[in-house]
CSV table of C-alpha atoms in Angstrom, one decimal:
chain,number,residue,atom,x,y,z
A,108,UNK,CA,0.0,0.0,0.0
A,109,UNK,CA,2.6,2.2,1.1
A,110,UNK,CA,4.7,2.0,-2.3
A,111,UNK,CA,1.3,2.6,-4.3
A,112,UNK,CA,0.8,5.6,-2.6
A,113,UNK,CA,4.1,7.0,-2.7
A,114,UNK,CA,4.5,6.4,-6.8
A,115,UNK,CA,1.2,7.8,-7.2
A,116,UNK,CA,2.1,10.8,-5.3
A,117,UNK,CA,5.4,11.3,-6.9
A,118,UNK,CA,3.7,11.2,-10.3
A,119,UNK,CA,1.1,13.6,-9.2
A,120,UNK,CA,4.1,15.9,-8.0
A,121,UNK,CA,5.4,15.8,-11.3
A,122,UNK,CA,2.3,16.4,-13.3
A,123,UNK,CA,1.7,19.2,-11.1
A,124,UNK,CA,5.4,20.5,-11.6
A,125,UNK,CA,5.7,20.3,-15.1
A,126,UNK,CA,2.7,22.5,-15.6
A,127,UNK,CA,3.4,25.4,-13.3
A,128,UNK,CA,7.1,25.4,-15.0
A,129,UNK,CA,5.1,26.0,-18.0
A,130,UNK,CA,3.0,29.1,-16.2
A,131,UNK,CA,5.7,30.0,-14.8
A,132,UNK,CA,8.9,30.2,-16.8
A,133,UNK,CA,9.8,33.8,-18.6
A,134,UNK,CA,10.3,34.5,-22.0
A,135,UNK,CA,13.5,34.3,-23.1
A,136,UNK,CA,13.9,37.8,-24.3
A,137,UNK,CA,14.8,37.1,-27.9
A,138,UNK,CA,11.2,36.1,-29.7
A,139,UNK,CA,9.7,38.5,-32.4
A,140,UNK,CA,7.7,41.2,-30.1
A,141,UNK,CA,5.7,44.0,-31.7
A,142,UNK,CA,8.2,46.5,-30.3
A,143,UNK,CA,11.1,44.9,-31.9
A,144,UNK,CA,9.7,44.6,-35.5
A,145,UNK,CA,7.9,48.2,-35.4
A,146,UNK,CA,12.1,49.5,-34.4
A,147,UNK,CA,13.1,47.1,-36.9
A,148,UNK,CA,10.8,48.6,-39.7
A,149,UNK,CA,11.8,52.3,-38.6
A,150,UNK,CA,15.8,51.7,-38.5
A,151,UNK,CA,14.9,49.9,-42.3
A,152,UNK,CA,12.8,53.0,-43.1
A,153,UNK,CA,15.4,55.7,-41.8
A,154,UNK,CA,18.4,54.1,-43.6
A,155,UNK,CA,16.2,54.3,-46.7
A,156,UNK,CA,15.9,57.6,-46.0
A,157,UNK,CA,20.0,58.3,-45.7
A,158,UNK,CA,20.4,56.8,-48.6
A,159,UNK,CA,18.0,59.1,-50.3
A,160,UNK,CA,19.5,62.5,-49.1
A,161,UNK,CA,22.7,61.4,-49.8
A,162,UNK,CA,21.9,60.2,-53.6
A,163,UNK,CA,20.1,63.8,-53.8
A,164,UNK,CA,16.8,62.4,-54.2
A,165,UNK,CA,15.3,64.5,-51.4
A,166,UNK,CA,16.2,67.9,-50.1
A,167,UNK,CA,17.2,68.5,-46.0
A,168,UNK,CA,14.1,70.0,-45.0
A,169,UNK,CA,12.2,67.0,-47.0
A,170,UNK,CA,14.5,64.5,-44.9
A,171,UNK,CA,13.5,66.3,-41.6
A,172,UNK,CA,10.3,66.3,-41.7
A,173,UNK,CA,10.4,62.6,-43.0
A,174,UNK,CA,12.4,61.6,-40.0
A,175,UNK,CA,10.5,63.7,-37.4
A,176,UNK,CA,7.1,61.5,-38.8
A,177,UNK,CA,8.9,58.3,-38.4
A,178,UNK,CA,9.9,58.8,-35.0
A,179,UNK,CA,6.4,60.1,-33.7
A,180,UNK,CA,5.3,57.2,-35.1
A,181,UNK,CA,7.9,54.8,-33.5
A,182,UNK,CA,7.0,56.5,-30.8
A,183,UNK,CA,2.9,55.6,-30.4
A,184,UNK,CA,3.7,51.9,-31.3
A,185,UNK,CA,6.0,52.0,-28.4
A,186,UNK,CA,3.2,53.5,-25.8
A,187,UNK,CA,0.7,51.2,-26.8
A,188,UNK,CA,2.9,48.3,-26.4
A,189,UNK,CA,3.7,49.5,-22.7
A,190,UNK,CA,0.1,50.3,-22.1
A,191,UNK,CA,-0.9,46.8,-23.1
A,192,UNK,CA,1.4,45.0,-21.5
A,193,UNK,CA,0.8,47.1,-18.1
A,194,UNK,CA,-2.9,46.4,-18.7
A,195,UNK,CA,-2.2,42.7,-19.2
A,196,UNK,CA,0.1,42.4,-15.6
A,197,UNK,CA,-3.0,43.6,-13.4
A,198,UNK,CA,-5.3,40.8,-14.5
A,199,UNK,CA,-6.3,38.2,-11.8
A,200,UNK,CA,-5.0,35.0,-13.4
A,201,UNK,CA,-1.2,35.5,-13.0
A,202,UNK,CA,0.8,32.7,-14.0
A,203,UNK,CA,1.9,32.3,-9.9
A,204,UNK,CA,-1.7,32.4,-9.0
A,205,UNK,CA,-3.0,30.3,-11.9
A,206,UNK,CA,0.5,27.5,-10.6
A,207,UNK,CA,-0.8,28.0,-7.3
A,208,UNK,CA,-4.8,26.7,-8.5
A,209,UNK,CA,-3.4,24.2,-10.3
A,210,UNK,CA,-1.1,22.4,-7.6
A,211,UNK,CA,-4.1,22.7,-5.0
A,212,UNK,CA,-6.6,21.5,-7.2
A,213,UNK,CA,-4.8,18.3,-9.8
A,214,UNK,CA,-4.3,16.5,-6.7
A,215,UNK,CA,-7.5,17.1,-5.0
A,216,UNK,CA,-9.2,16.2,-8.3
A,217,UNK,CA,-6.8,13.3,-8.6
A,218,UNK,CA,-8.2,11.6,-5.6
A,219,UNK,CA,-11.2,12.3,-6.3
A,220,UNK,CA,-11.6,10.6,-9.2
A,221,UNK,CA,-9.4,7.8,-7.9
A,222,UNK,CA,-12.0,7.4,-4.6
A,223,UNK,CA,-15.0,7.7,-7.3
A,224,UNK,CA,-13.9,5.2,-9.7
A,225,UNK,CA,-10.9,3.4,-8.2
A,226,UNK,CA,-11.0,0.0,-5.7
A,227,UNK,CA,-9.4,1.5,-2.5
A,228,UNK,CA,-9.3,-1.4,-0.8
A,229,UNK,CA,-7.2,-3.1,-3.1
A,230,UNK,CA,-4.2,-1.2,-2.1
A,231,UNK,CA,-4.4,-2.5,1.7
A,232,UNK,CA,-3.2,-6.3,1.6
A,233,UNK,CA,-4.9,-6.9,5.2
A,234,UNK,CA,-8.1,-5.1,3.8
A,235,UNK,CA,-7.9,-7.9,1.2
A,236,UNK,CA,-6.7,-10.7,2.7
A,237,UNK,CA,-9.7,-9.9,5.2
A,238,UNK,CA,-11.9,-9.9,2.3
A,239,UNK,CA,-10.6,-12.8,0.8
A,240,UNK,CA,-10.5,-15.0,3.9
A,241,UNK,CA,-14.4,-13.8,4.6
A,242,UNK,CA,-14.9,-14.8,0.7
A,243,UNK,CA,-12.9,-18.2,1.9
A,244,UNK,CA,-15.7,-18.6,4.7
A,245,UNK,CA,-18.2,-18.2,2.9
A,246,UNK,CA,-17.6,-20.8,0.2
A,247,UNK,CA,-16.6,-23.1,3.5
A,248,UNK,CA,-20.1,-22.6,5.0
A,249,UNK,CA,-22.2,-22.7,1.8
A,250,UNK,CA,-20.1,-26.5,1.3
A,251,UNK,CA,-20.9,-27.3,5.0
A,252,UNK,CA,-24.3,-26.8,4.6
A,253,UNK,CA,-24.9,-28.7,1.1
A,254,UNK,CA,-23.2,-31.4,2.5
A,255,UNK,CA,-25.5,-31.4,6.2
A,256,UNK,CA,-28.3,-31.6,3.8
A,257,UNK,CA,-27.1,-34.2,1.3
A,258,UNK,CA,-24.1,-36.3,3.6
A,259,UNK,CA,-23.7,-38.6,0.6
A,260,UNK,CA,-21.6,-36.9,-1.7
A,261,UNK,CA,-18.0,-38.2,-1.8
A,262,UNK,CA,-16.5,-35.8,-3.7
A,263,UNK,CA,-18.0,-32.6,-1.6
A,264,UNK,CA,-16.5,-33.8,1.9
A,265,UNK,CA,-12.8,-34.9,-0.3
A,266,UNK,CA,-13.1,-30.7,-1.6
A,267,UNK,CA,-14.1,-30.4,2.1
A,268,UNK,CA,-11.2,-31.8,3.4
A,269,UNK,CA,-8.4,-30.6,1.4
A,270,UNK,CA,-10.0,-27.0,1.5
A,271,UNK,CA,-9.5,-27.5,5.9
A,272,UNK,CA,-6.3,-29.4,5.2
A,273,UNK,CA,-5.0,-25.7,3.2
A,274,UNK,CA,-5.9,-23.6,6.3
A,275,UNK,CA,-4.4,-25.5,8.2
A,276,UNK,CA,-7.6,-26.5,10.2
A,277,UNK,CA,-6.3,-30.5,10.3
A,278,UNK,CA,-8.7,-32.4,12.9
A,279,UNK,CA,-11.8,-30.9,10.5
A,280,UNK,CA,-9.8,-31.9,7.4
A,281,UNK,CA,-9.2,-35.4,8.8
A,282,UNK,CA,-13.1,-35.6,10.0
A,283,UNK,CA,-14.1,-34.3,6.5
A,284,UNK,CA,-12.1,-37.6,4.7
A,285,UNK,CA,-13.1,-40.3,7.2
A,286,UNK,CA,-16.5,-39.0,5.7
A,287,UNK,CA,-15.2,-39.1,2.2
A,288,UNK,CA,-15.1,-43.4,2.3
A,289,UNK,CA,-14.7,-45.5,-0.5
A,290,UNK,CA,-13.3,-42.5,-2.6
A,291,UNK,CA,-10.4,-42.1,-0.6
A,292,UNK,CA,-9.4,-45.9,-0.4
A,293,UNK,CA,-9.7,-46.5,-4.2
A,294,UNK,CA,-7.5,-43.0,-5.3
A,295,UNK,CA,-4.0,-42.8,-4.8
A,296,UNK,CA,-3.8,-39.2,-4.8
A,297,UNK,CA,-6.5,-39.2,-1.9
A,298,UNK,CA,-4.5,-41.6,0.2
A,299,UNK,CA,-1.0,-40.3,0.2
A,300,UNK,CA,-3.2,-36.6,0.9
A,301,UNK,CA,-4.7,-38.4,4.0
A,302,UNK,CA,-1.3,-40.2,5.1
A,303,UNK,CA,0.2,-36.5,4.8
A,304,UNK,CA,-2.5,-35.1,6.9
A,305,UNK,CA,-2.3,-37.8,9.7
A,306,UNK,CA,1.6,-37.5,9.5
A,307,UNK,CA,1.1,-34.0,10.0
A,308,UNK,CA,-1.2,-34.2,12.9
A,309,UNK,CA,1.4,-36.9,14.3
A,310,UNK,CA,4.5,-34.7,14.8
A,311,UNK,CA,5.8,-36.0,11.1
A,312,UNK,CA,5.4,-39.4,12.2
A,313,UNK,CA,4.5,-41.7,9.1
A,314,UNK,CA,4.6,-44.7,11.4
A,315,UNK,CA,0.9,-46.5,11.4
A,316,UNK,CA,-2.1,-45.6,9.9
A,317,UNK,CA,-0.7,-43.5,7.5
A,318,UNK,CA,1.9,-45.9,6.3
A,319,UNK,CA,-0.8,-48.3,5.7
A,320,UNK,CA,-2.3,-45.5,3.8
A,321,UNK,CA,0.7,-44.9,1.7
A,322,UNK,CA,1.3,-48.9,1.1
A,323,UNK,CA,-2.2,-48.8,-0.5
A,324,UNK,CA,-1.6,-45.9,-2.6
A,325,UNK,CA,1.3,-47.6,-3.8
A,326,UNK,CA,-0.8,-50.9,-4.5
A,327,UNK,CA,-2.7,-49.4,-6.7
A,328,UNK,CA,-0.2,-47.1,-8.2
A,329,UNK,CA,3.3,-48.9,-8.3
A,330,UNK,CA,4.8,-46.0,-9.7
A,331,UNK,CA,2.7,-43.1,-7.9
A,332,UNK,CA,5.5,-40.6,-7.5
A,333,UNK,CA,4.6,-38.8,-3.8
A,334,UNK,CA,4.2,-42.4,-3.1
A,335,UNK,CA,7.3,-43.2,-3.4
A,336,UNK,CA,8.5,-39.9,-1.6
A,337,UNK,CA,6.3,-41.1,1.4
A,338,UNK,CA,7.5,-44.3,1.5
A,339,UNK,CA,10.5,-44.1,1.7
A,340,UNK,CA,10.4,-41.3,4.2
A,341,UNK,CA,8.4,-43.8,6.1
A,342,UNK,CA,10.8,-46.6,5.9
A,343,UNK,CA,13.4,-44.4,6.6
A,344,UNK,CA,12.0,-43.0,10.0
A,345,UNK,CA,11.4,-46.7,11.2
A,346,UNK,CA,15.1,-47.5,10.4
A,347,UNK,CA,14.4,-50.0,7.5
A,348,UNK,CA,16.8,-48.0,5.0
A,349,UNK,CA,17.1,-51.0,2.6
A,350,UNK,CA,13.3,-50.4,1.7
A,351,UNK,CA,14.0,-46.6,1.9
A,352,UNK,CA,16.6,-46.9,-1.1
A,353,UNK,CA,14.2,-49.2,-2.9
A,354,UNK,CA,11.5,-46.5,-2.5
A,355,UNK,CA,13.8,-44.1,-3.3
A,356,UNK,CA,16.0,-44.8,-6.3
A,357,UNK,CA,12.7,-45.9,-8.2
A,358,UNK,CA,11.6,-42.6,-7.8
A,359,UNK,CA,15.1,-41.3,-9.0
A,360,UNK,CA,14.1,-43.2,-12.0
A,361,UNK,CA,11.6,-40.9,-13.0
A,362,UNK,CA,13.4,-38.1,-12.5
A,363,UNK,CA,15.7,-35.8,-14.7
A,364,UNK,CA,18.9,-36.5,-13.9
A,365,UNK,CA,20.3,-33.2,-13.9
A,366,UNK,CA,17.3,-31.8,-12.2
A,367,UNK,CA,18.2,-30.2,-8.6
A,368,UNK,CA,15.6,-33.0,-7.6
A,369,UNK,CA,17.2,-35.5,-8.6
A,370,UNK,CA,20.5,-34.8,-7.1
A,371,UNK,CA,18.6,-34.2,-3.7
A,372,UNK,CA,17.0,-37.6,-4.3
A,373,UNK,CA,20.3,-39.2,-5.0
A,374,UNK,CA,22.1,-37.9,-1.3
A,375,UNK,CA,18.6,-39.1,0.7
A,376,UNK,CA,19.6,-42.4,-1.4
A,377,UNK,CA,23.2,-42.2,-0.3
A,378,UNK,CA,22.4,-41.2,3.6
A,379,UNK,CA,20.6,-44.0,3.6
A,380,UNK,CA,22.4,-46.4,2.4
A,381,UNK,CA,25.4,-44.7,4.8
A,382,UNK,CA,23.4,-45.4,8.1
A,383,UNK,CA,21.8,-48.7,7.2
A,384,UNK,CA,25.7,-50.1,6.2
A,385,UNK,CA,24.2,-50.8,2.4
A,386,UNK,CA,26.9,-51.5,-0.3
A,387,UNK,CA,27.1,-48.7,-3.3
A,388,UNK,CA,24.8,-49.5,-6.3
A,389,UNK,CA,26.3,-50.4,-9.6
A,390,UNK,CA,25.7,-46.3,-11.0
A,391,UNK,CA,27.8,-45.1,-8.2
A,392,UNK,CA,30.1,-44.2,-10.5
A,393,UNK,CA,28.0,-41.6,-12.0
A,394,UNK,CA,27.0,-39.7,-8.9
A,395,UNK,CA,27.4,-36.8,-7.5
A,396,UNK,CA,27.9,-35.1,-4.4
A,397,UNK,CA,24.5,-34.2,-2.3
A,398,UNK,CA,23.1,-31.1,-3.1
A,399,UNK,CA,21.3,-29.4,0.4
A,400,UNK,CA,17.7,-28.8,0.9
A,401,UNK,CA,16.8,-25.5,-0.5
A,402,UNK,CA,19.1,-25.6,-3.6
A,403,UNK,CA,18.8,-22.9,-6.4
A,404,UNK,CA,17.4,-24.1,-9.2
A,405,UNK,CA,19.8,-25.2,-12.3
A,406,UNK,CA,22.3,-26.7,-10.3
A,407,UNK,CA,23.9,-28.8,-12.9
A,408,UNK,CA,26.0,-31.5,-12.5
A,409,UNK,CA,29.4,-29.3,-13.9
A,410,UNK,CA,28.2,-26.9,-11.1
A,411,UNK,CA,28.5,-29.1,-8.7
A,412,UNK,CA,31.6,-30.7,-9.8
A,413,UNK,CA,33.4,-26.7,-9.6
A,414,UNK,CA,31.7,-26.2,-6.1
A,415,UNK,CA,33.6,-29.4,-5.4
A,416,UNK,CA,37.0,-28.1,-7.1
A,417,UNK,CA,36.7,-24.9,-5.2
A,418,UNK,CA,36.1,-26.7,-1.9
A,419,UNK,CA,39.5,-28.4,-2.4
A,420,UNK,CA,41.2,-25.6,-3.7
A,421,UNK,CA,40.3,-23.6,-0.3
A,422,UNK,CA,41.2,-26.6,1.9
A,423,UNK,CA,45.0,-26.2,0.7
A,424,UNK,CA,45.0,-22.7,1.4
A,425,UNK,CA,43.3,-23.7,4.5
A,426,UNK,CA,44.3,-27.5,5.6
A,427,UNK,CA,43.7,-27.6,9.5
A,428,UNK,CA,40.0,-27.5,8.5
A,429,UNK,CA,39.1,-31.2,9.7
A,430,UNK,CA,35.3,-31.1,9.0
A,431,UNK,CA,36.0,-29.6,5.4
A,432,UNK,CA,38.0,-32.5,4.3
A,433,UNK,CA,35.5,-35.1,5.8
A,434,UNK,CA,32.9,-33.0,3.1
A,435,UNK,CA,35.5,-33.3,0.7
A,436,UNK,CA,36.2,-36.8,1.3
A,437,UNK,CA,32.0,-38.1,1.4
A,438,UNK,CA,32.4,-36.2,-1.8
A,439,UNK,CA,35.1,-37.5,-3.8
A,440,UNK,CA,33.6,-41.1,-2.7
A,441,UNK,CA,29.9,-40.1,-4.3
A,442,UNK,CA,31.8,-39.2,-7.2
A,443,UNK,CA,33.5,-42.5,-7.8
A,444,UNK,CA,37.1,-40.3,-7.2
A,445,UNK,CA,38.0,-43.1,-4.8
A,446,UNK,CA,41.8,-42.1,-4.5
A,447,UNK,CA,40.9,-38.5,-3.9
A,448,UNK,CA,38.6,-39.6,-1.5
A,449,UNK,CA,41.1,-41.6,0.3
A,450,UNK,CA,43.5,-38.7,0.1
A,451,UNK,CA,40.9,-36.4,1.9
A,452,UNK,CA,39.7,-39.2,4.9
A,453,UNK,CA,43.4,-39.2,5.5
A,454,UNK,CA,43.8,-35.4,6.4
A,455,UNK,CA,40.7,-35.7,8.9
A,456,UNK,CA,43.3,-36.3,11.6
A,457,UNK,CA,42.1,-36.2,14.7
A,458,UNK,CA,38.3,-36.6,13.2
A,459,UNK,CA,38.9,-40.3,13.1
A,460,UNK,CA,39.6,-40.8,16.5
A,461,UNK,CA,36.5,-39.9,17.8
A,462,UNK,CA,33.5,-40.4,14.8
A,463,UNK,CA,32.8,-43.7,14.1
A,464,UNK,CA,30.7,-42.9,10.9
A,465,UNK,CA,33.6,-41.2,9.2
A,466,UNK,CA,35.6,-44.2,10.3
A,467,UNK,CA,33.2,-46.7,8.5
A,468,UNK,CA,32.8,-44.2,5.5
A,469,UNK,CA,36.8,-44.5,4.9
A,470,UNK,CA,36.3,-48.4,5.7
A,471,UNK,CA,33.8,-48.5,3.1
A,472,UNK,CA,35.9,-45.8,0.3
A,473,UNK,CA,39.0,-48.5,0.7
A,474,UNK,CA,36.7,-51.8,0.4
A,475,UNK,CA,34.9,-50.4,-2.6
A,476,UNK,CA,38.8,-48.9,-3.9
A,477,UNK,CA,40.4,-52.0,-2.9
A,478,UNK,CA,37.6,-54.9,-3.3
A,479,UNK,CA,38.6,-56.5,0.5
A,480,UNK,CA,37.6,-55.4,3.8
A,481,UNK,CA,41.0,-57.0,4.5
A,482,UNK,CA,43.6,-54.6,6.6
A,483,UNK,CA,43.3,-51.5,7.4
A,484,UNK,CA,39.3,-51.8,6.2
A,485,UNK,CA,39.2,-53.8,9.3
A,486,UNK,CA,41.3,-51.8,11.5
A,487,UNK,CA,39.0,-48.8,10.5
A,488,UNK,CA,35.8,-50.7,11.5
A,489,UNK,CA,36.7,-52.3,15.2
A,490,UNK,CA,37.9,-48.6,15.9
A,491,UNK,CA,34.7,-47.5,15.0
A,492,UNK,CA,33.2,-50.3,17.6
A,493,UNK,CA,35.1,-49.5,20.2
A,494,UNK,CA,33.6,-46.0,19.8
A,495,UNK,CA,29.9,-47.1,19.0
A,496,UNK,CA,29.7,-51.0,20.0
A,497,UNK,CA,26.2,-51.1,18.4
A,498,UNK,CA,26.7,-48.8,14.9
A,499,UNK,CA,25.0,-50.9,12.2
A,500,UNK,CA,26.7,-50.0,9.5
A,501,UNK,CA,30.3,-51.0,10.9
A,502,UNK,CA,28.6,-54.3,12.9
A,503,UNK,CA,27.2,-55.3,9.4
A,504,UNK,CA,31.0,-54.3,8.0
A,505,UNK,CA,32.7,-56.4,10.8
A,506,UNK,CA,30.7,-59.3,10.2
A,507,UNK,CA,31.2,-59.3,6.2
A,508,UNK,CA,35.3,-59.0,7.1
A,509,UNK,CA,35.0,-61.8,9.8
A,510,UNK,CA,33.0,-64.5,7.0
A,511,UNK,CA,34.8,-63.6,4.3
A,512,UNK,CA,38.2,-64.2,6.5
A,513,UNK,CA,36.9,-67.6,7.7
A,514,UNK,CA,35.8,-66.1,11.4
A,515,UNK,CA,31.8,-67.7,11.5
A,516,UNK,CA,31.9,-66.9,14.9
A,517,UNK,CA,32.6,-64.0,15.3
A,518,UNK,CA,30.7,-62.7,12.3
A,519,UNK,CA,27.5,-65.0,13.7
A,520,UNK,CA,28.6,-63.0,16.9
A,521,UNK,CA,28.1,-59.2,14.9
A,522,UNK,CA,25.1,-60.0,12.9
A,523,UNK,CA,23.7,-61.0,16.1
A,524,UNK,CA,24.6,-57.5,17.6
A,525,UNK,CA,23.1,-56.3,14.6
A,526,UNK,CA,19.5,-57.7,15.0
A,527,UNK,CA,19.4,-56.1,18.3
A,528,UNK,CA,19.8,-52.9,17.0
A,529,UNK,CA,18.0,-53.1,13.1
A,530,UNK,CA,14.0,-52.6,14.0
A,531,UNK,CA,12.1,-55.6,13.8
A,532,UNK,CA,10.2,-55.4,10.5
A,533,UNK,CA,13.1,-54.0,8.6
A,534,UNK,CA,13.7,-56.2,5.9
A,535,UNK,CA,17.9,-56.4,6.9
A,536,UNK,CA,16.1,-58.9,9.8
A,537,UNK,CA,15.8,-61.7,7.0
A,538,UNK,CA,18.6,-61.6,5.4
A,539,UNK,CA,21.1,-60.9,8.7
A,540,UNK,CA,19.7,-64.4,9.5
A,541,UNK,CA,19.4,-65.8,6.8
A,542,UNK,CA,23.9,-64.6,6.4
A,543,UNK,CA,23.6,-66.1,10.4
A,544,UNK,CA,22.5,-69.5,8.8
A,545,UNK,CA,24.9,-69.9,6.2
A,546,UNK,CA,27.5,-68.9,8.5
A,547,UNK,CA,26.9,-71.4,11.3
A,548,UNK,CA,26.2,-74.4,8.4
A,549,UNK,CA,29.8,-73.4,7.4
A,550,UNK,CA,31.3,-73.2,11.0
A,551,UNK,CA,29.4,-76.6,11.9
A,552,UNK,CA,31.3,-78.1,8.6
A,553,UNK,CA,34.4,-77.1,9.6
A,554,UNK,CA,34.4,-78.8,13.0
């Protein structure tokens, strides 16, 4: 409102300016007046009249009395120009005066007109939003009342619900789709919106009702993109991060893959796979580093790889920076750049002594560089469980390194850990014991 009414004012300023400058400004002084071309026309007339006496054509008293009638007449033109222009200087309407009516009245009139003809209130935005959440209201109670008087209409409680679910007005939303019945259960679009709702109202929380919700969507849309989202989120919260990258990197599927989406897909996909101790998918060559939440739009993969050139560049101007090279080194490794990445875990220094993800991350970057959790792989992981005894990722690390180097037990031993820690329905429960099976029908061989 405030901007309207200054530009509006400014322009009525200048309006208002423009024409008194043009009442007010003074002649220059060197138009054609009356009293210049009548002394213009007698200096022309008396030279003629030089000329004349001194060519002989007219005698001196001829000339004098020539010049004496040219001069008297000179003379009146000059008087009647004074008397007319003193007779024009005591009218009313000077130009100050007629300024002066003009600035008083233009913006008077102005507002006027604008009042008259204009919309006011569309200037104030709490004027409007007043009148548009009254307008809102409205519509809400007219849809209220068609659906007291005729309950069975489906698709008037479902515009009901997601009309409460926009302001915000959730247990009335969630009222208005219980109402809504088969509609909602047989539309995918209808039962992620619910599951969102009943998330919302749950702190976030996915876990129940509208997981169930989601699954169904996804039942009857395998490929139901918010789905997908939801699912994974809600896999993800319950700790099942196997199902989460499932969920996930279909989604990534239908994605662009230089879209700012997809590359915030693809580090969900690799954060997950981080926590839940999952091995890198066969494309991990072709990722990228994570882009944050929030990105700018048209961050392109050869962005992405500069922002990573520049973040090493300032590291060696700048190599006490512990935290930067673990960034450095998490993104080397989602590039494939598995000796750089190597390069950059070993400058974390004192990092490693004290994180046990950063010490599995390096465990994994040499496994996947070296193909053997043999040595230091190894060294790397029973660090990291001295630090956190029950970290899935490095128990699940441990007990691959302990089978693969003949050690049943003690693999047996960290899947077992493992199970303790995974939640029950994630789907790493099966195949942790079904890895616990194998291992003890090999061990009970050996004996």
């Amino acid at each position: 409102m405030n901007v309207f009414i200054a530009s509006a004012a400014l322009l009525t300023l200048l309006v208002v300016a423009w024409l008194a400058f043009a009442l007010l400004r003074k002649s220059a002084g060197n138009g054609v007046t009356s009293e210049k071309l009548n002394a213009a026309i007698h200096r022309d007339q008396l030279h003629a009249l030089e000329l004349d006496l001194a060519r002989g054509a007219i005698s001196q008293a001829d000339f004098d009395t020539t010049r004496d009638e040219l001069q008297l007449r000179l003379l009146d033109d000059t008087e009647s120009f004074e008397a007319h222009t003193q007779q024009s200087t005591t009218h009313f309407w000077t130009p100050k005066r007629t300024s002066l009516a003009v600035a008083l009245t233009l913006p008077v009139f102005a507002a006027g007109i604008y009042l008259q003809l204009g919309t006011p209130a569309a200037i104030d935005p709490m004027a409007q939003s007043r009148a548009n959440e009254q307008q809102v209201n409205e519509m809400l109670g007219k849809l209220v009342a068609k659906l007291q008087a005729n309950p069975n209409d489906p698709k008037g409680w479902v515009m009901l619900a997601r009309s409460y679910k926009v302001l915000g007005r959730f247990d009335e939303a969630r009222q208005a789709y219980d109402k809504a019945g088969d509609m909602v259960k047989t539309d995918p679009d209808l039962l992620v919106d619910y599951a969102e709702l009943l998330g919302i109202q749950a702190g976030n929380s996915l876990e129940g009702k509208p997981s169930e919700l989601i699954l169904e969507a996804l039942r009857l849309n395998p490929e139901h993109s918010m789905g997908l989202m939801m699912a994974g989120v809600a896999a993800y919260q319950a700790g099942d991060f196997k199902t989460a990258v499932t969920r996930w990197e279909k989604l990534l599927a239908q994605m662009p893959s230089d879209s700012p989406d997809a590359q915030q897909m693809q580090a969900n996909i690799d954060d997950a796979r981080s926590k839940g101790g999952l091995a890198a998918s066969d494309s991990a060559s072709n990722k990228l580093p994570p882009v944050p939440a929030g990105a700018a739009a048209g961050m392109t993969p050869e962005k992405i790889n500069e922002m990573v050139d520049r973040l090493a560049a300032r590291l060696k101007d700048n190599p006490q920076d512990l935290p930067g090279w673990a960034r450095l080194a998490r993104a080397y490794k989602v590039q494939n750049r598995l000796n750089e990445a190597v390069g950059a875990y070993e400058k974390t220094g004192k990092l490693l002594d004290t994180d046990a993800d950063l010490l599995t991350q390096y465990a994994d970057t040499l496994a996947a560089r070296d193909g053997s959790l043999k040595g230091k792989p190894t060294e790397l992981i029973n660090h990291a469980l001295k630090i956190a005894p029950k970290h899935p990722m490095a128990l699940m690390m441990a007990a691959q390194a302990a089978y693969q180097a003949g050690q049943y037990s003690q693999a047996i031993g960290h899947w077992e850990t493992a199970l303790t820690v995974l939640p029950a329905n994630s789907p790493d429960v099966k195949a942790i014991q079904a890895e616990i099976a194998d291992a003890k029908r090999l061990a009970g061989q050996g004996k």
